[in-house]
CSV table of N, CA and C in Angstrom, one decimal:
chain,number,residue,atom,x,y,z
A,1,UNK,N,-2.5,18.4,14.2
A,1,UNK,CA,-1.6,18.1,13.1
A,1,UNK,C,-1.4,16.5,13.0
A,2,UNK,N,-1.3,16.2,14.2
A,2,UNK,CA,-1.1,14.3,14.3
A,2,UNK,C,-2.0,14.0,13.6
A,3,UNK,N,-4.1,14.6,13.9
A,3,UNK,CA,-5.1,13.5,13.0
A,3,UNK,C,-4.5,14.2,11.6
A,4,UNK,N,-4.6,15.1,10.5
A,4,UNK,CA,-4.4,15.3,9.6
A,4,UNK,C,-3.3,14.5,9.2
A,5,UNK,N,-2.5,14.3,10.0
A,5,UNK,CA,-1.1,13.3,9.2
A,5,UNK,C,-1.7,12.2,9.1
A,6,UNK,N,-2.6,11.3,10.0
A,6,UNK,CA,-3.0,9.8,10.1
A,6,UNK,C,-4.2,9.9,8.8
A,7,UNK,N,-4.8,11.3,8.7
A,7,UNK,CA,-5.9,11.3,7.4
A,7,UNK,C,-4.8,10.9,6.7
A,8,UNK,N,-4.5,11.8,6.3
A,8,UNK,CA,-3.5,12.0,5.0
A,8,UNK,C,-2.8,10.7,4.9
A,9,UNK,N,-2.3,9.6,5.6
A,9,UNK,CA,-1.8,8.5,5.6
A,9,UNK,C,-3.1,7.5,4.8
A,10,UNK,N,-3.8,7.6,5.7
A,10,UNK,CA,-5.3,6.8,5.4
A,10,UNK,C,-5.8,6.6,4.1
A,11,UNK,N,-5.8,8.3,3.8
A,11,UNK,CA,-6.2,8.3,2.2
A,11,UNK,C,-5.2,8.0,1.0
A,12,UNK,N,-3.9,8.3,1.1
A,12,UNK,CA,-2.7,7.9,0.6
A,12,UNK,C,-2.7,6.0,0.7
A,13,UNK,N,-2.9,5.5,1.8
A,13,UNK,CA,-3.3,4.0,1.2
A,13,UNK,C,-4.4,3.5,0.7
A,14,UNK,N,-5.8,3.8,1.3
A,14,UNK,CA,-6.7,3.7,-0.3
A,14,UNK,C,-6.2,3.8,-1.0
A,15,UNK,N,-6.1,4.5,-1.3
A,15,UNK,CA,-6.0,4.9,-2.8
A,15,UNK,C,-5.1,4.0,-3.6
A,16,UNK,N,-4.1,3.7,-3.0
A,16,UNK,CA,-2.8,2.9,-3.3
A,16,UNK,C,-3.5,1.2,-3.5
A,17,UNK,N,-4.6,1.0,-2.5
A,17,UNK,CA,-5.1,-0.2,-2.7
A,17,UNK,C,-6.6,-0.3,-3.1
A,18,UNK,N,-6.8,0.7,-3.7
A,18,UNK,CA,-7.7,0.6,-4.5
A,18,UNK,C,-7.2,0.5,-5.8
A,19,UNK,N,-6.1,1.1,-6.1
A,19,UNK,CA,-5.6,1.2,-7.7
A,19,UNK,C,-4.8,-0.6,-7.9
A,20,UNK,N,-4.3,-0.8,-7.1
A,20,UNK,CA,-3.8,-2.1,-6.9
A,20,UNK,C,-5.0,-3.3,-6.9
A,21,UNK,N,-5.8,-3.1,-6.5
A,21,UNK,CA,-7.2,-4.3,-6.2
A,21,UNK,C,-7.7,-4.1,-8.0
A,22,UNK,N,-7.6,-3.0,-7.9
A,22,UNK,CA,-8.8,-2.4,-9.6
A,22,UNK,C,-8.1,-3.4,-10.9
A,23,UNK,N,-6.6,-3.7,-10.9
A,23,UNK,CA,-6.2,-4.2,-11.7
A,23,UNK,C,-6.6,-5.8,-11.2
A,24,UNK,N,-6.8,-6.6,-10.5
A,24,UNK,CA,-7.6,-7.9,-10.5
A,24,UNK,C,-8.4,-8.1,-11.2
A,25,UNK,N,-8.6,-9.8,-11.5
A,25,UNK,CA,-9.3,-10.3,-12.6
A,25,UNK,C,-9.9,-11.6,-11.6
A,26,UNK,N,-10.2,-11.2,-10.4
A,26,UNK,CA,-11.1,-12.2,-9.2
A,26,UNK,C,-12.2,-11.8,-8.9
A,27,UNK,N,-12.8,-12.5,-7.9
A,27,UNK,CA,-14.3,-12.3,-7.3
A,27,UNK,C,-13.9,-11.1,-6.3
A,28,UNK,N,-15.5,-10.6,-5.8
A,28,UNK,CA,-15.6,-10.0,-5.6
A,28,UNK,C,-14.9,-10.0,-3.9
A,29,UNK,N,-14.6,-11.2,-3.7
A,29,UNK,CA,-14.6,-11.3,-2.2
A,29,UNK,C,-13.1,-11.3,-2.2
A,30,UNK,N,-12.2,-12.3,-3.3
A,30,UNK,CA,-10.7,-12.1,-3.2
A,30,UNK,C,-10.1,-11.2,-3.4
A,31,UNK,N,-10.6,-10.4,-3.8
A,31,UNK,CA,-10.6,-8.5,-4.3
A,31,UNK,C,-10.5,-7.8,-2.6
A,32,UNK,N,-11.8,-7.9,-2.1
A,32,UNK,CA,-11.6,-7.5,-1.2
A,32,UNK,C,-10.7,-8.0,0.2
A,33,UNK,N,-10.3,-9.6,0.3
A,33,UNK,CA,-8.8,-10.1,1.0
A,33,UNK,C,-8.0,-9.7,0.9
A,34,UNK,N,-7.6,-9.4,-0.5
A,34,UNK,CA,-6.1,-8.5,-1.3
A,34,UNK,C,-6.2,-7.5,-0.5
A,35,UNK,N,-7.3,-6.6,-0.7
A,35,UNK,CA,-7.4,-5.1,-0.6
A,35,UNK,C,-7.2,-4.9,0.6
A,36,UNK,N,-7.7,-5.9,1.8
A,36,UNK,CA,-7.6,-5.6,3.3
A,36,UNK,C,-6.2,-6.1,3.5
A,37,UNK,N,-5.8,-7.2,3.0
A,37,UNK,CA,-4.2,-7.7,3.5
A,37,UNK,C,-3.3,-6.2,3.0
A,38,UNK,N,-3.6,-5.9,2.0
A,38,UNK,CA,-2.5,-4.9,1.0
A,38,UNK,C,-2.5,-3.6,2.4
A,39,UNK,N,-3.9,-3.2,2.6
A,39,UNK,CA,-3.6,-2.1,3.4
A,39,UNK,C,-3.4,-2.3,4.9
A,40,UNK,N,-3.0,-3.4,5.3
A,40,UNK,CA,-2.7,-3.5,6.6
A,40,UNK,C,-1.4,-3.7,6.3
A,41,UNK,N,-0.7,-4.5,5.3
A,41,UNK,CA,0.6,-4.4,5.2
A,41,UNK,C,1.4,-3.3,4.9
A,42,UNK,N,0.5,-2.3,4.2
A,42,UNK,CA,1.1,-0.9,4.2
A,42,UNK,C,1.0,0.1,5.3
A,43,UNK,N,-0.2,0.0,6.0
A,43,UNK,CA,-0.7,0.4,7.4
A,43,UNK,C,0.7,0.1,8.1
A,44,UNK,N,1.4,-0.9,8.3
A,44,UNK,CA,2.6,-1.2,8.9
A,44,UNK,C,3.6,-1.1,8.5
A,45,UNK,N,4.3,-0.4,7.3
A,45,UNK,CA,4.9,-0.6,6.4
A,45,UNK,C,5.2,0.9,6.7
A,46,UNK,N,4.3,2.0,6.2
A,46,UNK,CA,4.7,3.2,6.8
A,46,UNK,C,4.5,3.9,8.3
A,47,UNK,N,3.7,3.3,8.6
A,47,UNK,CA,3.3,3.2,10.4
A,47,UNK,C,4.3,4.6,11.1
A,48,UNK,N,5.6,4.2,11.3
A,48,UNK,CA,6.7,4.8,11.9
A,48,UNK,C,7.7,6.0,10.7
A,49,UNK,N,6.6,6.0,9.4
A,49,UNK,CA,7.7,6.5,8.4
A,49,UNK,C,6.9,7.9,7.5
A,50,UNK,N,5.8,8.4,8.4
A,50,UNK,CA,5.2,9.3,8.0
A,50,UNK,C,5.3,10.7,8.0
A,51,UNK,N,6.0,11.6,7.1
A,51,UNK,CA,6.5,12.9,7.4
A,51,UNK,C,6.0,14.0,6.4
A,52,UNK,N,4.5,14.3,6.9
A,52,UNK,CA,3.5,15.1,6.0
A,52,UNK,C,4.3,16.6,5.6
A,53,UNK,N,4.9,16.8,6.9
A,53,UNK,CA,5.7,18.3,6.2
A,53,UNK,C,7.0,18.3,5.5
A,54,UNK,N,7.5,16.5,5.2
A,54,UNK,CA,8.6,16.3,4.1
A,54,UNK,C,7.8,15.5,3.5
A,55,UNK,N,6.9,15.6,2.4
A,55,UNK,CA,6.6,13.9,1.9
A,55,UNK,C,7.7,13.4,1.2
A,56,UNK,N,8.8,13.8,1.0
A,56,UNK,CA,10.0,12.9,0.1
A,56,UNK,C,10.7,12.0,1.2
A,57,UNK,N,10.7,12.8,2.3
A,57,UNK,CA,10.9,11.8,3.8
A,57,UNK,C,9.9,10.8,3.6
A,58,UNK,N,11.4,9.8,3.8
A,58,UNK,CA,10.4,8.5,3.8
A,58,UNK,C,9.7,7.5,2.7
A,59,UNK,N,9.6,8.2,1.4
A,59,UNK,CA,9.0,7.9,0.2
A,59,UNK,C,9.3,6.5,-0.6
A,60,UNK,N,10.8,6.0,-0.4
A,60,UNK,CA,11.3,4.7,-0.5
A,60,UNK,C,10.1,3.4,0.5
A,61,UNK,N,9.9,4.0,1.4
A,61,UNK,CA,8.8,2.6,2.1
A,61,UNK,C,7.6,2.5,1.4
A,62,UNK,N,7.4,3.8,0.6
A,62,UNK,CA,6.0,3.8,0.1
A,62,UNK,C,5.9,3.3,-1.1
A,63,UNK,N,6.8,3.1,-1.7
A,63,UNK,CA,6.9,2.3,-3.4
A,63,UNK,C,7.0,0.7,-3.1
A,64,UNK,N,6.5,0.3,-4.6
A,64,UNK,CA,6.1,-0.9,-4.3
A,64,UNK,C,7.0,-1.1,-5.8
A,65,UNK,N,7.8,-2.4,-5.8
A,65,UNK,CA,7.8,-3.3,-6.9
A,65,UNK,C,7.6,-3.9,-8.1
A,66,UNK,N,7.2,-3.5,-8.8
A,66,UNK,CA,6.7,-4.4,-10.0
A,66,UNK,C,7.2,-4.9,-11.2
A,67,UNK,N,7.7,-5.7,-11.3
A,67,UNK,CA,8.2,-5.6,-12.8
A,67,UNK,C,8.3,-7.4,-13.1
A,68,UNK,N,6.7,-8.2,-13.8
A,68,UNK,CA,7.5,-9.5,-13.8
A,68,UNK,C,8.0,-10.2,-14.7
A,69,UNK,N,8.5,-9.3,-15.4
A,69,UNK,CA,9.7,-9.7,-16.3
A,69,UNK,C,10.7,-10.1,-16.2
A,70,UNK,N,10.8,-9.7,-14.4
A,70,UNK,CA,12.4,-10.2,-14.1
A,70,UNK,C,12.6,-10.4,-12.7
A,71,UNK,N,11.0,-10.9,-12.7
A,71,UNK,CA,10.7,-11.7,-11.6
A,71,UNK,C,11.0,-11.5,-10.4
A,72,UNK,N,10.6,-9.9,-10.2
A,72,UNK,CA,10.8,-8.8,-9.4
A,72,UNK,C,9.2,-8.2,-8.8
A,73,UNK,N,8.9,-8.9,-8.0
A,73,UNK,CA,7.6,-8.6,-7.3
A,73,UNK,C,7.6,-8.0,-5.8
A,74,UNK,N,7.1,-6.8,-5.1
A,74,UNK,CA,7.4,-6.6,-4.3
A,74,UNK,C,6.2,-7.7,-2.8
A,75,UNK,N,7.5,-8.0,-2.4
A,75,UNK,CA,6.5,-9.0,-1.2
A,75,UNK,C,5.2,-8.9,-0.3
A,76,UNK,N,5.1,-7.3,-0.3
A,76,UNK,CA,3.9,-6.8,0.2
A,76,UNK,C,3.0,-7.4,-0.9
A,77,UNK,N,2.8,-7.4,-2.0
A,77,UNK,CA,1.6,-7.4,-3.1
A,77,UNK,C,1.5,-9.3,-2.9
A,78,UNK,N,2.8,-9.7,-3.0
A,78,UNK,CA,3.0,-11.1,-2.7
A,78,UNK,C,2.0,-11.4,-1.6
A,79,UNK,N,2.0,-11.1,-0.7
A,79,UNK,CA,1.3,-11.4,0.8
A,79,UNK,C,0.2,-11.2,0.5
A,80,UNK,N,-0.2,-10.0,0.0
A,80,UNK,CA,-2.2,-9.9,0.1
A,80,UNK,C,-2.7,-10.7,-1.0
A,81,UNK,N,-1.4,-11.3,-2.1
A,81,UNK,CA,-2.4,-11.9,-2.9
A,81,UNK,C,-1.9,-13.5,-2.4
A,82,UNK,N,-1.5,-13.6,-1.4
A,82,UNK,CA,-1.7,-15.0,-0.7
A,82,UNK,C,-2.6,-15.0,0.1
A,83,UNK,N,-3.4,-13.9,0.3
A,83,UNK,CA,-4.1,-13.5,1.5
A,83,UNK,C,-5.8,-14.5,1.2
């Protein structure tokens, strides 16, 4: 059950930073800094907050920020695109 929770973690961040990298308008290579900083900061981010047989457990660490209209960015996305 532990590997299945760490899959299921694994593919739940792809995905998260794949959809996140897809909206850039950079090279191919700062695409891929973003995408490695984004999922190591999420890699750490849920690390200790993973509860496959509650996914609502926990669900607050896994949302991200966005709105910059009011200049509300969440600092994870901040970091990998300083990355």
């Amino acid at each position: 059950l532990l590997f299945c929770s760490r899959k299921a973690m694994k593919l739940e961040i792809e995905t998260f930073c794949t959809f996140w990298s897809s909206l850039l308008d950079v090279s191919h290579e700062q695409r891929q800094a973003f995408y490695a900083a984004l999922e190591q900061g999420m890699t750490e981010r849920c690390a200790d907050h993973w509860y496959p047989q509650m996914p609502v457990r926990g669900q607050a660490l896994r949302s991200v920020i966005f709105d910059p209209s009011k200049h509300d960015v969440d600092e994870l996305l901040i970091e990998a695109a300083e990355a």
